[in-house]
């Protein structure tokens, strides 16, 4: 990662419940984009695969255990923030162990796709919405 100091690779999870709602979390005060609602995840550390980073971030942020096999790549989006080119890889996860808890976030929320459109989200998350809607068969 060090040779690309402005490239910022991030993973995020689309956790879908039995009713088709998806989990978003509100970024805490004191972090970039505090107060905005995002798909849980974070930066891929040096030497990590995206799948390893996803498993680690979901354990750290939500206290759940996902198996990499239960997640598949759905899409990606990008955003340029100051000097950083952020690439966000979104994985759709169908199974996990444990009930998500807000270990980092201010709040968690299970939202329909229609509700997602009315939440303030970071610039990298917004372009994901139409693809998520299509993937879930919702508008
Ligand atoms: N970010 C944007 N959307 C997301 C996630 C998980 C992260 N769904 C952005 C916010 C930060 C950067 O990626 O600028 C790193 O995220 P984190 O490590 O602060 O969670
Ligand atoms: Mg994070």
Tab-separated table of C-alpha atoms in Angstrom, residues 7-129:
chain	number	residue	atom	x	y	z
A	7	UNK	CA	-4.942	4.933	-2.983
A	8	UNK	CA	-7.290	4.002	-0.172
A	9	UNK	CA	-8.821	0.522	-0.525
A	10	UNK	CA	-11.850	-0.115	1.665
A	11	UNK	CA	-14.224	-3.076	2.075
A	12	UNK	CA	-17.838	-2.911	3.187
A	13	UNK	CA	-20.583	-5.453	3.780
A	14	UNK	CA	-24.168	-5.581	2.653
A	15	UNK	CA	-25.823	-7.614	5.410
A	16	UNK	CA	-29.347	-8.579	4.380
A	17	UNK	CA	-31.914	-9.857	6.896
A	18	UNK	CA	-34.905	-12.179	6.342
A	19	UNK	CA	-37.173	-9.255	5.430
A	20	UNK	CA	-34.793	-7.818	2.832
A	21	UNK	CA	-33.645	-4.960	5.054
A	22	UNK	CA	-29.961	-4.075	5.057
A	23	UNK	CA	-27.738	-2.937	7.881
A	24	UNK	CA	-26.286	0.561	7.964
A	25	UNK	CA	-24.388	2.225	10.770
A	26	UNK	CA	-23.900	5.835	11.718
A	27	UNK	CA	-20.278	6.977	11.767
A	28	UNK	CA	-19.201	8.200	15.212
A	29	UNK	CA	-18.098	11.680	16.184
A	30	UNK	CA	-14.380	12.228	15.789
A	31	UNK	CA	-14.100	10.161	12.595
A	32	UNK	CA	-14.177	11.223	8.963
A	33	UNK	CA	-17.751	11.911	7.869
A	34	UNK	CA	-19.213	11.681	11.374
A	35	UNK	CA	-22.991	11.284	11.452
A	36	UNK	CA	-23.293	9.801	7.962
A	37	UNK	CA	-24.826	6.336	7.477
A	38	UNK	CA	-22.559	3.745	5.858
A	39	UNK	CA	-22.302	0.070	5.090
A	40	UNK	CA	-20.058	-1.374	7.817
A	41	UNK	CA	-16.417	-1.989	6.974
A	42	UNK	CA	-13.131	-0.201	6.745
A	43	UNK	CA	-9.690	0.086	5.254
A	44	UNK	CA	-7.865	-2.956	3.916
A	45	UNK	CA	-4.610	-3.113	5.867
A	46	UNK	CA	-1.266	-3.822	4.195
A	47	UNK	CA	-0.925	-7.533	3.452
A	48	UNK	CA	-4.634	-8.286	3.895
A	49	UNK	CA	-6.931	-9.712	1.259
A	50	UNK	CA	-10.294	-7.955	0.891
A	51	UNK	CA	-12.018	-11.016	2.396
A	52	UNK	CA	-9.705	-11.043	5.421
A	53	UNK	CA	-10.287	-7.334	5.955
A	54	UNK	CA	-14.052	-7.848	5.725
A	55	UNK	CA	-14.079	-10.600	8.356
A	56	UNK	CA	-11.879	-8.494	10.671
A	57	UNK	CA	-13.890	-5.279	10.253
A	58	UNK	CA	-17.237	-6.993	10.900
A	59	UNK	CA	-15.845	-8.608	14.053
A	60	UNK	CA	-14.411	-5.272	15.263
A	61	UNK	CA	-17.370	-3.065	14.390
A	62	UNK	CA	-20.366	-5.372	14.904
A	63	UNK	CA	-19.111	-8.294	16.972
A	64	UNK	CA	-20.315	-10.818	14.399
A	65	UNK	CA	-18.522	-13.685	12.710
A	66	UNK	CA	-18.860	-14.055	8.970
A	67	UNK	CA	-17.260	-16.772	6.948
A	68	UNK	CA	-15.644	-15.485	3.764
A	69	UNK	CA	-17.638	-18.196	1.954
A	70	UNK	CA	-20.880	-16.526	3.040
A	71	UNK	CA	-19.917	-13.278	1.293
A	72	UNK	CA	-19.600	-12.608	-2.390
A	73	UNK	CA	-18.439	-9.530	-4.280
A	74	UNK	CA	-21.434	-7.429	-5.355
A	75	UNK	CA	-19.988	-4.256	-6.814
A	76	UNK	CA	-17.595	-1.420	-6.119
A	77	UNK	CA	-17.615	2.353	-6.128
A	78	UNK	CA	-15.063	5.096	-5.858
A	79	UNK	CA	-14.793	8.603	-4.502
A	80	UNK	CA	-11.981	11.127	-4.465
A	81	UNK	CA	-11.648	12.942	-1.144
A	82	UNK	CA	-8.948	15.571	-1.092
A	83	UNK	CA	-5.723	13.733	-1.968
A	84	UNK	CA	-7.253	10.283	-1.477
A	85	UNK	CA	-8.738	8.027	-4.125
A	86	UNK	CA	-11.026	5.760	-2.176
A	87	UNK	CA	-12.080	2.443	-3.718
A	88	UNK	CA	-14.936	0.736	-1.872
A	89	UNK	CA	-15.467	-2.989	-2.518
A	90	UNK	CA	-18.958	-4.120	-1.484
A	91	UNK	CA	-19.589	-7.743	-0.501
A	92	UNK	CA	-23.060	-9.187	-0.023
A	93	UNK	CA	-23.166	-11.467	3.008
A	94	UNK	CA	-25.930	-13.974	3.499
A	95	UNK	CA	-24.912	-15.605	6.777
A	96	UNK	CA	-23.169	-14.634	9.980
A	97	UNK	CA	-23.016	-15.651	13.617
A	98	UNK	CA	-24.130	-13.287	16.366
A	99	UNK	CA	-26.430	-10.290	16.523
A	100	UNK	CA	-24.811	-7.096	15.177
A	101	UNK	CA	-24.013	-4.573	17.921
A	102	UNK	CA	-22.829	-0.986	17.504
A	103	UNK	CA	-19.293	-1.452	18.838
A	104	UNK	CA	-17.918	1.519	16.851
A	105	UNK	CA	-20.962	3.225	15.417
A	106	UNK	CA	-23.272	5.713	17.099
A	107	UNK	CA	-26.269	3.662	15.938
A	108	UNK	CA	-27.260	0.717	13.763
A	109	UNK	CA	-30.329	0.600	11.573
A	110	UNK	CA	-31.962	-2.072	9.421
A	111	UNK	CA	-33.293	-0.132	6.431
A	112	UNK	CA	-35.245	-0.884	3.286
A	113	UNK	CA	-33.643	0.258	0.059
A	114	UNK	CA	-36.211	3.072	-0.163
A	115	UNK	CA	-35.161	4.257	3.298
A	116	UNK	CA	-31.480	4.161	2.319
A	117	UNK	CA	-32.122	6.826	-0.295
A	118	UNK	CA	-33.276	9.244	2.397
A	119	UNK	CA	-30.255	8.746	4.690
A	120	UNK	CA	-27.169	10.958	4.418
A	121	UNK	CA	-24.344	8.675	3.237
A	122	UNK	CA	-20.637	9.057	2.428
A	123	UNK	CA	-19.845	9.791	-1.240
A	124	UNK	CA	-18.491	6.281	-1.877
A	125	UNK	CA	-21.665	4.595	-0.576
A	126	UNK	CA	-24.227	6.599	-2.538
A	127	UNK	CA	-23.418	5.163	-6.006
A	128	UNK	CA	-23.928	1.653	-4.601
A	129	UNK	CA	-27.653	2.160	-4.021
